[in-house]
CSV table of C-alpha atoms in Angstrom, one decimal:
chain,number,residue,atom,x,y,z
A,29,UNK,CA,0.0,0.0,0.0
A,30,UNK,CA,1.4,3.4,-0.9
A,31,UNK,CA,2.1,6.0,1.8
A,32,UNK,CA,-0.1,9.0,1.7
A,33,UNK,CA,0.9,12.5,3.0
A,34,UNK,CA,-1.2,13.6,6.0
A,35,UNK,CA,-2.2,16.8,4.2
A,36,UNK,CA,-3.6,14.6,1.3
A,37,UNK,CA,-5.8,12.8,3.8
A,38,UNK,CA,-7.0,15.9,5.7
A,39,UNK,CA,-7.2,18.2,2.7
A,40,UNK,CA,-5.6,20.7,5.0
A,41,UNK,CA,-2.0,22.0,4.9
A,42,UNK,CA,0.6,21.7,7.7
A,43,UNK,CA,0.4,25.0,9.5
A,44,UNK,CA,2.1,27.0,12.3
A,45,UNK,CA,5.5,25.7,11.5
A,46,UNK,CA,4.4,22.0,11.7
A,47,UNK,CA,2.5,22.5,15.0
A,48,UNK,CA,-0.8,21.5,13.5
A,49,UNK,CA,-0.9,18.6,10.9
A,50,UNK,CA,-2.2,15.3,12.3
A,51,UNK,CA,-4.9,16.4,14.8
A,52,UNK,CA,-7.8,16.0,12.5
A,53,UNK,CA,-10.9,13.8,12.4
A,54,UNK,CA,-10.0,12.5,8.9
A,55,UNK,CA,-6.9,10.9,10.6
A,56,UNK,CA,-8.2,10.0,14.1
A,57,UNK,CA,-11.5,8.5,12.9
A,58,UNK,CA,-9.6,6.0,10.8
A,59,UNK,CA,-7.1,5.3,13.7
A,60,UNK,CA,-9.8,4.9,16.4
A,61,UNK,CA,-12.4,3.0,14.3
A,62,UNK,CA,-13.1,-0.4,15.9
A,63,UNK,CA,-13.1,-2.7,12.9
A,64,UNK,CA,-15.3,-5.2,14.7
A,65,UNK,CA,-18.0,-2.5,15.1
A,66,UNK,CA,-20.4,-2.4,12.1
A,67,UNK,CA,-21.5,1.1,13.2
A,68,UNK,CA,-17.9,2.4,13.2
A,69,UNK,CA,-17.3,0.9,9.8
A,70,UNK,CA,-20.6,2.3,8.5
A,71,UNK,CA,-19.6,5.8,9.8
A,72,UNK,CA,-16.2,5.6,8.0
A,73,UNK,CA,-18.0,4.5,4.8
A,74,UNK,CA,-20.6,7.3,5.0
A,75,UNK,CA,-17.9,9.9,5.6
A,76,UNK,CA,-15.6,8.4,2.9
A,77,UNK,CA,-12.8,7.7,5.4
A,78,UNK,CA,-10.4,4.8,5.6
A,79,UNK,CA,-9.6,2.6,8.6
A,80,UNK,CA,-5.9,2.5,9.4
A,81,UNK,CA,-4.1,-0.8,9.8
A,82,UNK,CA,-0.7,0.6,11.0
A,83,UNK,CA,0.5,3.6,13.0
A,84,UNK,CA,4.2,4.0,12.7
A,85,UNK,CA,5.6,7.2,14.3
A,86,UNK,CA,9.1,8.4,15.2
A,87,UNK,CA,8.7,11.1,17.9
A,88,UNK,CA,10.6,14.4,17.8
A,89,UNK,CA,13.8,13.6,19.7
A,90,UNK,CA,13.1,15.8,22.7
A,91,UNK,CA,16.0,14.4,24.8
A,92,UNK,CA,18.5,15.3,22.1
A,93,UNK,CA,17.1,18.8,22.0
A,94,UNK,CA,17.3,19.0,25.8
A,95,UNK,CA,21.0,18.0,25.7
A,96,UNK,CA,21.7,20.9,23.3
A,97,UNK,CA,20.9,23.4,26.2
A,98,UNK,CA,18.2,25.3,24.3
A,99,UNK,CA,16.3,28.1,25.8
A,100,UNK,CA,12.9,27.1,27.1
A,101,UNK,CA,11.1,28.9,24.2
A,102,UNK,CA,13.1,26.9,21.7
A,103,UNK,CA,13.0,23.7,23.6
A,104,UNK,CA,9.2,23.6,23.7
A,105,UNK,CA,9.2,23.5,19.9
A,106,UNK,CA,10.9,20.1,20.2
A,107,UNK,CA,7.9,18.6,22.1
A,108,UNK,CA,6.0,16.3,19.8
A,109,UNK,CA,2.2,16.5,20.2
A,110,UNK,CA,0.7,14.8,17.2
A,111,UNK,CA,3.1,11.9,17.3
A,112,UNK,CA,2.2,10.8,20.8
A,113,UNK,CA,-1.5,11.4,20.1
A,114,UNK,CA,-1.4,9.1,17.0
A,115,UNK,CA,0.6,6.5,18.9
A,116,UNK,CA,-1.8,6.6,21.9
A,117,UNK,CA,-4.8,6.3,19.6
A,118,UNK,CA,-3.3,3.4,17.8
A,119,UNK,CA,-2.3,1.7,21.0
A,120,UNK,CA,-5.7,2.2,22.5
A,121,UNK,CA,-7.2,0.5,19.4
A,122,UNK,CA,-4.8,-2.4,19.3
A,123,UNK,CA,-7.6,-4.8,18.6
A,124,UNK,CA,-7.9,-3.1,15.2
A,125,UNK,CA,-4.6,-1.4,14.5
A,126,UNK,CA,-0.9,-2.3,14.8
A,127,UNK,CA,1.3,0.4,16.3
A,128,UNK,CA,5.0,0.7,15.9
A,129,UNK,CA,6.4,3.2,18.5
A,130,UNK,CA,10.1,2.6,17.7
A,131,UNK,CA,12.3,1.6,14.8
A,132,UNK,CA,13.7,-1.3,16.9
A,133,UNK,CA,10.4,-3.2,16.3
A,134,UNK,CA,10.4,-2.8,12.5
A,135,UNK,CA,12.2,-6.1,11.8
A,136,UNK,CA,9.8,-8.0,14.2
A,137,UNK,CA,6.9,-6.4,12.5
A,138,UNK,CA,8.1,-7.5,9.1
A,139,UNK,CA,8.6,-11.0,10.4
A,140,UNK,CA,5.0,-11.0,11.8
A,141,UNK,CA,3.7,-10.1,8.4
A,142,UNK,CA,5.7,-12.8,6.7
A,143,UNK,CA,4.8,-15.5,9.2
A,144,UNK,CA,1.1,-14.7,9.5
A,145,UNK,CA,0.0,-14.3,5.8
A,146,UNK,CA,0.3,-10.5,5.9
A,147,UNK,CA,-1.6,-10.2,9.1
A,148,UNK,CA,-0.4,-9.0,12.5
A,149,UNK,CA,-1.2,-11.2,15.5
A,150,UNK,CA,-3.3,-9.8,18.4
A,151,UNK,CA,-0.5,-10.8,20.8
A,152,UNK,CA,2.0,-8.6,18.8
A,153,UNK,CA,-0.4,-5.7,18.6
A,154,UNK,CA,-1.0,-5.9,22.3
A,155,UNK,CA,2.7,-6.0,23.1
A,156,UNK,CA,3.3,-3.0,20.9
A,157,UNK,CA,0.5,-1.1,22.6
A,158,UNK,CA,2.2,-1.7,26.0
A,159,UNK,CA,5.5,-0.6,24.6
A,160,UNK,CA,3.8,2.5,23.1
A,161,UNK,CA,2.3,3.6,26.4
A,162,UNK,CA,5.6,3.0,28.2
A,163,UNK,CA,7.5,5.0,25.6
A,164,UNK,CA,5.0,7.9,25.8
A,165,UNK,CA,5.0,8.0,29.6
A,166,UNK,CA,8.8,8.1,29.5
A,167,UNK,CA,8.7,10.9,26.9
A,168,UNK,CA,6.3,12.9,28.9
A,169,UNK,CA,8.3,12.3,32.1
A,170,UNK,CA,11.4,13.7,30.4
A,171,UNK,CA,9.5,16.8,29.3
A,172,UNK,CA,8.1,17.3,32.8
A,173,UNK,CA,11.5,17.0,34.4
A,174,UNK,CA,12.9,19.5,31.9
A,175,UNK,CA,10.2,22.1,32.6
A,176,UNK,CA,10.4,21.6,36.4
């Protein structure tokens, strides 16, 4: 499946220097849709939206920015908002969506695809959801420490 730019899905350009791009119902409806719910799938169809199968996000590297000793005003620009939101939404919906919170899982993901006839097992999706919430909690804790 080809990759589609977020702005092509939302019909809305990235604005405010990249601060606003993924927080849009055309994205999150497809990420949060329960594929086992006929009403969710009907809503997607009625609104001409697609359900997502995979959320793969690499967060802004806040810790690297922190190590550069940036002033607070510049440092906050390195806080990822949309990435954690997408990851959290995908992890919440692991029954319907696979989420990859870190490149270290890419190889295992590809093995899952190969071994399971291009499907991702529920066990792997649940494991990735747990890793996602852990990664995001660590990300947020780093930001909280930096701003304290």
